[in-house]
PDB file of C-alpha atoms in Angstrom:
ATOM      1  CA  MET A  24     325.236 220.964  48.228  1.00 63.00           C
ATOM      2  CA  SER A  25     324.266 221.859  51.699  1.00 88.00           C
ATOM      3  CA  GLN A  26     326.475 222.179  55.112  1.00 93.00           C
ATOM      4  CA  TYR A  27     325.290 222.308  57.894  1.00 94.00           C
ATOM      5  CA  ILE A  28     327.677 222.864  61.582  1.00 96.00           C
ATOM      6  CA  PHE A  29     325.928 222.220  64.554  1.00 95.00           C
ATOM      7  CA  VAL A  30     326.959 223.286  68.233  1.00 96.00           C
ATOM      8  CA  ARG A  31     324.963 222.934  71.663  1.00 93.00           C
ATOM      9  CA  HIS A  32     325.699 225.499  74.111  1.00 94.00           C
ATOM     10  CA  GLY A  33     327.905 225.275  76.215  1.00 95.00           C
ATOM     11  CA  GLN A  34     327.006 224.343  80.124  1.00 94.00           C
ATOM     12  CA  SER A  35     324.292 226.675  81.920  1.00 93.00           C
ATOM     13  CA  GLN A  36     323.561 227.122  84.776  1.00 94.00           C
ATOM     14  CA  TYR A  37     320.712 224.641  84.607  1.00 90.00           C
ATOM     15  CA  ASN A  38     322.342 222.557  83.272  1.00 89.00           C
ATOM     16  CA  ALA A  39     324.870 222.190  86.550  1.00 92.00           C
ATOM     17  CA  GLU A  40     321.690 222.133  88.726  1.00 93.00           C
ATOM     18  CA  LEU A  41     322.296 225.934  89.911  1.00 96.00           C
ATOM     19  CA  THR A  42     318.849 227.250  88.975  1.00 92.00           C
ATOM     20  CA  THR A  43     315.978 225.490  87.733  1.00 88.00           C
ATOM     21  CA  ASN A  44     315.592 228.692  84.967  1.00 85.00           C
ATOM     22  CA  LEU A  45     315.281 227.181  81.901  1.00 82.00           C
ATOM     23  CA  ASP A  46     317.245 230.557  80.221  1.00 83.00           C
ATOM     24  CA  SER A  47     319.555 230.701  82.024  1.00 90.00           C
ATOM     25  CA  ASN A  48     323.245 231.642  81.722  1.00 94.00           C
ATOM     26  CA  LEU A  49     326.386 229.585  80.920  1.00 97.00           C
ATOM     27  CA  THR A  50     329.072 228.732  83.181  1.00 97.00           C
ATOM     28  CA  LEU A  51     332.415 229.617  83.778  1.00 96.00           C
ATOM     29  CA  PHE A  52     333.241 226.113  82.212  1.00 94.00           C
ATOM     30  CA  GLY A  53     330.229 226.718  80.099  1.00 95.00           C
ATOM     31  CA  GLU A  54     331.455 229.812  78.745  1.00 96.00           C
ATOM     32  CA  GLN A  55     335.113 228.163  78.281  1.00 95.00           C
ATOM     33  CA  GLN A  56     334.337 225.306  76.804  1.00 94.00           C
ATOM     34  CA  ALA A  57     332.396 228.021  73.747  1.00 96.00           C
ATOM     35  CA  ILE A  58     335.555 229.412  73.995  1.00 96.00           C
ATOM     36  CA  LYS A  59     337.102 225.571  73.003  1.00 94.00           C
ATOM     37  CA  THR A  60     334.559 225.445  71.138  1.00 94.00           C
ATOM     38  CA  GLY A  61     334.807 228.842  69.270  1.00 96.00           C
ATOM     39  CA  ILE A  62     338.835 227.716  68.733  1.00 95.00           C
ATOM     40  CA  TYR A  63     337.690 224.770  66.981  1.00 93.00           C
ATOM     41  CA  LEU A  64     335.980 226.204  64.952  1.00 95.00           C
ATOM     42  CA  LYS A  65     338.512 228.472  63.668  1.00 96.00           C
ATOM     43  CA  ASN A  66     341.166 225.761  63.261  1.00 94.00           C
ATOM     44  CA  ASN A  67     339.253 222.464  61.896  1.00 93.00           C
ATOM     45  CA  PHE A  68     336.852 224.929  59.372  1.00 94.00           C
ATOM     46  CA  PRO A  69     339.141 227.060  57.125  1.00 94.00           C
ATOM     47  CA  ASP A  70     335.719 228.168  55.524  1.00 94.00           C
ATOM     48  CA  ILE A  71     333.687 229.102  58.389  1.00 95.00           C
ATOM     49  CA  SER A  72     333.177 233.177  57.333  1.00 92.00           C
ATOM     50  CA  GLU A  73     331.036 232.043  54.630  1.00 94.00           C
ATOM     51  CA  TYR A  74     328.780 229.796  57.090  1.00 96.00           C
ATOM     52  CA  VAL A  75     325.442 231.633  58.362  1.00 94.00           C
ATOM     53  CA  GLY A  76     325.275 231.454  62.122  1.00 96.00           C
ATOM     54  CA  ILE A  77     321.475 230.927  63.350  1.00 95.00           C
ATOM     55  CA  THR A  78     321.365 230.987  67.361  1.00 94.00           C
ATOM     56  CA  SER A  79     318.089 229.428  69.288  1.00 90.00           C
ATOM     57  CA  PRO A  80     316.986 233.336  71.596  1.00 89.00           C
ATOM     58  CA  TYR A  81     317.822 231.578  74.468  1.00 88.00           C
ATOM     59  CA  HIS A  82     320.245 233.177  77.062  1.00 91.00           C
ATOM     60  CA  ARG A  83     322.899 230.553  76.695  1.00 93.00           C
ATOM     61  CA  CYS A  84     322.848 229.927  72.918  1.00 94.00           C
ATOM     62  CA  LEU A  85     322.836 233.585  72.206  1.00 95.00           C
ATOM     63  CA  GLN A  86     326.270 232.992  75.113  1.00 97.00           C
ATOM     64  CA  THR A  87     327.745 230.948  72.772  1.00 98.00           C
ATOM     65  CA  SER A  88     327.164 231.849  70.122  1.00 97.00           C
ATOM     66  CA  HIS A  89     328.840 235.481  70.641  1.00 97.00           C
ATOM     67  CA  ILE A  90     331.664 233.894  71.653  1.00 97.00           C
ATOM     68  CA  ILE A  91     332.154 231.853  68.194  1.00 97.00           C
ATOM     69  CA  HIS A  92     330.985 234.813  66.625  1.00 97.00           C
ATOM     70  CA  ASP A  93     333.887 236.720  68.725  1.00 97.00           C
ATOM     71  CA  ILE A  94     337.039 234.487  67.536  1.00 97.00           C
ATOM     72  CA  CYS A  95     335.261 233.558  64.539  1.00 96.00           C
ATOM     73  CA  GLY A  96     334.225 236.750  62.962  1.00 95.00           C
ATOM     74  CA  LEU A  97     330.445 234.793  62.480  1.00 94.00           C
ATOM     75  CA  PHE A  98     327.897 236.927  62.819  1.00 92.00           C
ATOM     76  CA  PHE A  99     324.769 235.358  63.898  1.00 96.00           C
ATOM     77  CA  GLN A 100     320.447 235.435  63.182  1.00 93.00           C
ATOM     78  CA  VAL A 101     318.220 234.697  66.016  1.00 90.00           C
ATOM     79  CA  LYS A 102     315.123 232.497  65.199  1.00 86.00           C
ATOM     80  CA  PRO A 103     312.874 230.581  67.599  1.00 77.00           C
ATOM     81  CA  GLY A 104     313.153 227.532  65.328  1.00 73.00           C
ATOM     82  CA  PRO A 105     315.969 225.575  67.246  1.00 76.00           C
ATOM     83  CA  ARG A 106     314.548 226.480  71.060  1.00 71.00           C
ATOM     84  CA  GLU A 107     314.417 223.937  73.675  1.00 73.00           C
ATOM     85  CA  VAL A 108     312.298 220.752  73.257  1.00 65.00           C
ATOM     86  CA  MET A 109     309.158 221.421  75.569  1.00 55.00           C
ATOM     87  CA  MET A 110     307.596 218.244  76.244  1.00 52.00           C
ATOM     88  CA  SER A 111     308.866 218.236  79.829  1.00 59.00           C
ATOM     89  CA  TYR A 112     307.843 221.437  80.404  1.00 60.00           C
ATOM     90  CA  ASP A 113     304.718 223.741  80.547  1.00 60.00           C
ATOM     91  CA  GLU A 114     306.131 226.522  80.062  1.00 62.00           C
ATOM     92  CA  CYS A 115     309.329 229.036  79.615  1.00 60.00           C
ATOM     93  CA  LYS A 116     309.768 232.654  78.590  1.00 67.00           C
ATOM     94  CA  VAL A 117     312.160 233.726  77.287  1.00 71.00           C
ATOM     95  CA  VAL A 118     313.381 237.171  77.043  1.00 75.00           C
ATOM     96  CA  ASN A 119     314.547 239.562  74.147  1.00 75.00           C
ATOM     97  CA  ARG A 120     317.769 240.172  75.234  1.00 79.00           C
ATOM     98  CA  LYS A 121     318.227 242.581  71.794  1.00 79.00           C
ATOM     99  CA  ASP A 122     320.118 245.189  73.790  1.00 78.00           C
ATOM    100  CA  LYS A 123     322.617 243.243  74.878  1.00 82.00           C
ATOM    101  CA  PHE A 124     322.982 241.578  71.329  1.00 83.00           C
ATOM    102  CA  GLY A 125     322.165 244.110  69.410  1.00 77.00           C
ATOM    103  CA  HIS A 126     325.474 242.731  66.827  1.00 86.00           C
ATOM    104  CA  PHE A 127     323.338 240.945  65.387  1.00 86.00           C
ATOM    105  CA  HIS A 128     320.449 240.035  63.857  1.00 78.00           C
ATOM    106  CA  TRP A 129     317.106 239.492  65.944  1.00 80.00           C
ATOM    107  CA  HIS A 130     313.569 238.620  63.981  1.00 77.00           C
ATOM    108  CA  HIS A 131     311.591 239.472  67.092  1.00 67.00           C
ATOM    109  CA  GLU A 132     311.104 242.402  68.937  1.00 67.00           C
ATOM    110  CA  GLU A 133     308.738 241.019  71.232  1.00 66.00           C
ATOM    111  CA  ASP A 134     309.817 238.147  74.542  1.00 63.00           C
ATOM    112  CA  PHE A 135     308.574 234.543  73.973  1.00 66.00           C
ATOM    113  CA  HIS A 136     306.584 232.406  76.368  1.00 58.00           C
ATOM    114  CA  PHE A 137     306.901 228.962  75.014  1.00 62.00           C
ATOM    115  CA  PHE A 138     304.583 225.642  76.043  1.00 59.00           C
ATOM    116  CA  ASN A 139     304.573 222.402  76.385  1.00 60.00           C
ATOM    117  CA  GLU A 140     304.719 220.658  73.056  1.00 71.00           C
ATOM    118  CA  ASP A 141     304.088 216.572  72.474  1.00 77.00           C
ATOM    119  CA  GLU A 142     305.942 214.526  70.407  1.00 78.00           C
ATOM    120  CA  ILE A 143     304.389 215.419  67.348  1.00 83.00           C
ATOM    121  CA  ALA A 144     304.260 219.127  67.744  1.00 81.00           C
ATOM    122  CA  PHE A 145     308.155 218.617  68.340  1.00 78.00           C
ATOM    123  CA  VAL A 146     309.431 216.174  64.726  1.00 81.00           C
ATOM    124  CA  SER A 147     307.200 218.911  62.664  1.00 82.00           C
ATOM    125  CA  ARG A 148     308.558 221.331  64.336  1.00 79.00           C
ATOM    126  CA  MET A 149     312.028 220.918  63.708  1.00 78.00           C
ATOM    127  CA  GLN A 150     312.241 219.508  60.608  1.00 84.00           C
ATOM    128  CA  SER A 151     309.765 221.876  59.125  1.00 83.00           C
ATOM    129  CA  TYR A 152     312.238 224.560  60.575  1.00 80.00           C
ATOM    130  CA  ILE A 153     315.646 222.758  59.271  1.00 84.00           C
ATOM    131  CA  LEU A 154     314.675 221.482  55.939  1.00 81.00           C
ATOM    132  CA  ALA A 155     313.320 224.981  55.441  1.00 82.00           C
ATOM    133  CA  GLU A 156     316.362 226.515  55.934  1.00 82.00           C
ATOM    134  CA  GLU A 157     318.012 227.978  52.699  1.00 80.00           C
ATOM    135  CA  HIS A 158     321.475 228.422  53.249  1.00 85.00           C
ATOM    136  CA  PRO A 159     323.814 226.510  51.295  1.00 90.00           C
ATOM    137  CA  LYS A 160     326.556 226.190  54.931  1.00 94.00           C
ATOM    138  CA  LEU A 161     324.916 227.182  57.957  1.00 95.00           C
ATOM    139  CA  LEU A 162     325.687 226.783  61.699  1.00 96.00           C
ATOM    140  CA  VAL A 163     322.903 226.326  64.301  1.00 95.00           C
ATOM    141  CA  VAL A 164     323.642 227.211  68.235  1.00 97.00           C
ATOM    142  CA  SER A 165     321.026 225.731  69.830  1.00 92.00           C
ATOM    143  CA  HIS A 166     320.083 222.672  72.151  1.00 87.00           C
ATOM    144  CA  GLY A 167     319.873 219.192  72.711  1.00 84.00           C
ATOM    145  CA  SER A 168     317.482 217.333  71.722  1.00 83.00           C
ATOM    146  CA  PRO A 169     316.586 219.726  68.906  1.00 87.00           C
ATOM    147  CA  ILE A 170     320.177 218.975  67.807  1.00 89.00           C
ATOM    148  CA  ARG A 171     319.471 215.672  67.664  1.00 88.00           C
ATOM    149  CA  ALA A 172     316.475 216.077  65.803  1.00 87.00           C
ATOM    150  CA  MET A 173     317.712 218.356  63.181  1.00 89.00           C
ATOM    151  CA  TYR A 174     321.018 216.945  62.332  1.00 91.00           C
ATOM    152  CA  ASP A 175     318.137 213.331  61.389  1.00 90.00           C
ATOM    153  CA  ALA A 176     316.215 215.316  59.150  1.00 90.00           C
ATOM    154  CA  VAL A 177     318.528 216.690  57.310  1.00 91.00           C
ATOM    155  CA  ILE A 178     319.960 213.151  56.911  1.00 91.00           C
ATOM    156  CA  GLY A 179     317.862 211.512  55.753  1.00 90.00           C
ATOM    157  CA  ASN A 180     317.155 209.687  59.094  1.00 90.00           C
ATOM    158  CA  PRO A 181     314.051 209.343  60.671  1.00 89.00           C
ATOM    159  CA  VAL A 182     312.880 212.579  63.756  1.00 86.00           C
ATOM    160  CA  PHE A 183     311.915 211.520  67.383  1.00 79.00           C
ATOM    161  CA  PRO A 184     312.231 213.633  70.238  1.00 77.00           C
ATOM    162  CA  ASP A 185     315.128 211.831  71.999  1.00 73.00           C
ATOM    163  CA  LEU A 186     315.490 212.968  74.889  1.00 71.00           C
ATOM    164  CA  HIS A 187     318.473 211.159  76.170  1.00 73.00           C
ATOM    165  CA  ASN A 188     320.654 210.243  73.205  1.00 73.00           C
ATOM    166  CA  TYR A 189     321.909 214.151  72.640  1.00 76.00           C
ATOM    167  CA  PRO A 190     325.590 215.929  72.132  1.00 80.00           C
ATOM    168  CA  ASP A 191     326.602 216.719  75.434  1.00 84.00           C
ATOM    169  CA  ASN A 192     327.467 220.822  75.577  1.00 88.00           C
ATOM    170  CA  CYS A 193     329.449 222.207  73.056  1.00 88.00           C
ATOM    171  CA  SER A 194     330.072 219.196  71.174  1.00 89.00           C
ATOM    172  CA  VAL A 195     330.027 219.714  67.185  1.00 92.00           C
ATOM    173  CA  SER A 196     328.274 217.637  65.124  1.00 91.00           C
ATOM    174  CA  HIS A 197     328.780 218.637  61.368  1.00 91.00           C
ATOM    175  CA  VAL A 198     327.151 217.502  57.943  1.00 93.00           C
ATOM    176  CA  LYS A 199     327.905 217.987  53.135  1.00 90.00           C
ATOM    177  CA  ASP A 200     325.764 216.422  51.113  1.00 86.00           C
ATOM    178  CA  LYS A 201     323.426 214.144  53.363  1.00 86.00           C
ATOM    179  CA  GLN A 202     326.586 212.522  54.903  1.00 86.00           C
ATOM    180  CA  GLY A 203     327.292 213.326  58.290  1.00 84.00           C
ATOM    181  CA  VAL A 204     330.032 213.224  61.297  1.00 84.00           C
ATOM    182  CA  TYR A 205     327.263 213.730  64.540  1.00 78.00           C
ATOM    183  CA  PHE A 206     328.376 214.189  67.654  1.00 68.00           C
ATOM    184  CA  ASN A 207     332.076 214.170  66.647  1.00 59.00           C
ATOM    185  CA  HIS A 208     334.455 215.689  69.385  1.00 57.00           C
ATOM    186  CA  ILE A 209     333.968 215.896  73.102  1.00 53.00           C
ATOM    187  CA  PRO A 210     337.154 217.125  74.928  1.00 51.00           C
ATOM    188  CA  TRP A 211     335.342 219.167  77.057  1.00 49.00           C
ATOM    189  CA  LYS A 212     333.180 217.501  79.264  1.00 52.00           C
ATOM    190  CA  GLY A 213     334.320 217.316  82.607  1.00 50.00           C
ATOM    191  CA  LYS A 214     337.863 219.154  82.062  1.00 49.00           C
ATOM    192  CA  LEU A 215     339.270 221.195  80.199  1.00 44.00           C
TER     193      LEU A 215
END
């Protein structure tokens, strides 16, 4: 029996078009979204402390995970697997922020340089990553298109890089025994 919770990061400066840096901070609104999401998780998943937390190394995901950690007591591992889709970008440098998020378990010491990937590489990366995680209860903080791909992979749907239909910032999707609720709460769009 496997259970998954997928959380898209809160609104970032990149999402709000305040920067072109893909590895940007959360906005104040994004921080508020993450707080509301942490409360939602704590209230709606009484077994949340039994989950293993995994987060993308991007700053906005680390910040979202940190807020969830503070509210739910969930500890996170930082892994590159659930990182952003790179089909629309040539390159992105993601700084190692172990000094700021030292309470997380880091699977790397160096900064990352991610490069453009095609559809086949993205689909392969997402399927192989999420299906290789062998935890009975997993919470992943990631990005819109990767969440959609991981969700589809664990429920047995075809996986493709959907760059237009993905969860809103801080939306929660969950799967239990290949039965899922995708994009199940979006109360933060536009207002809190």
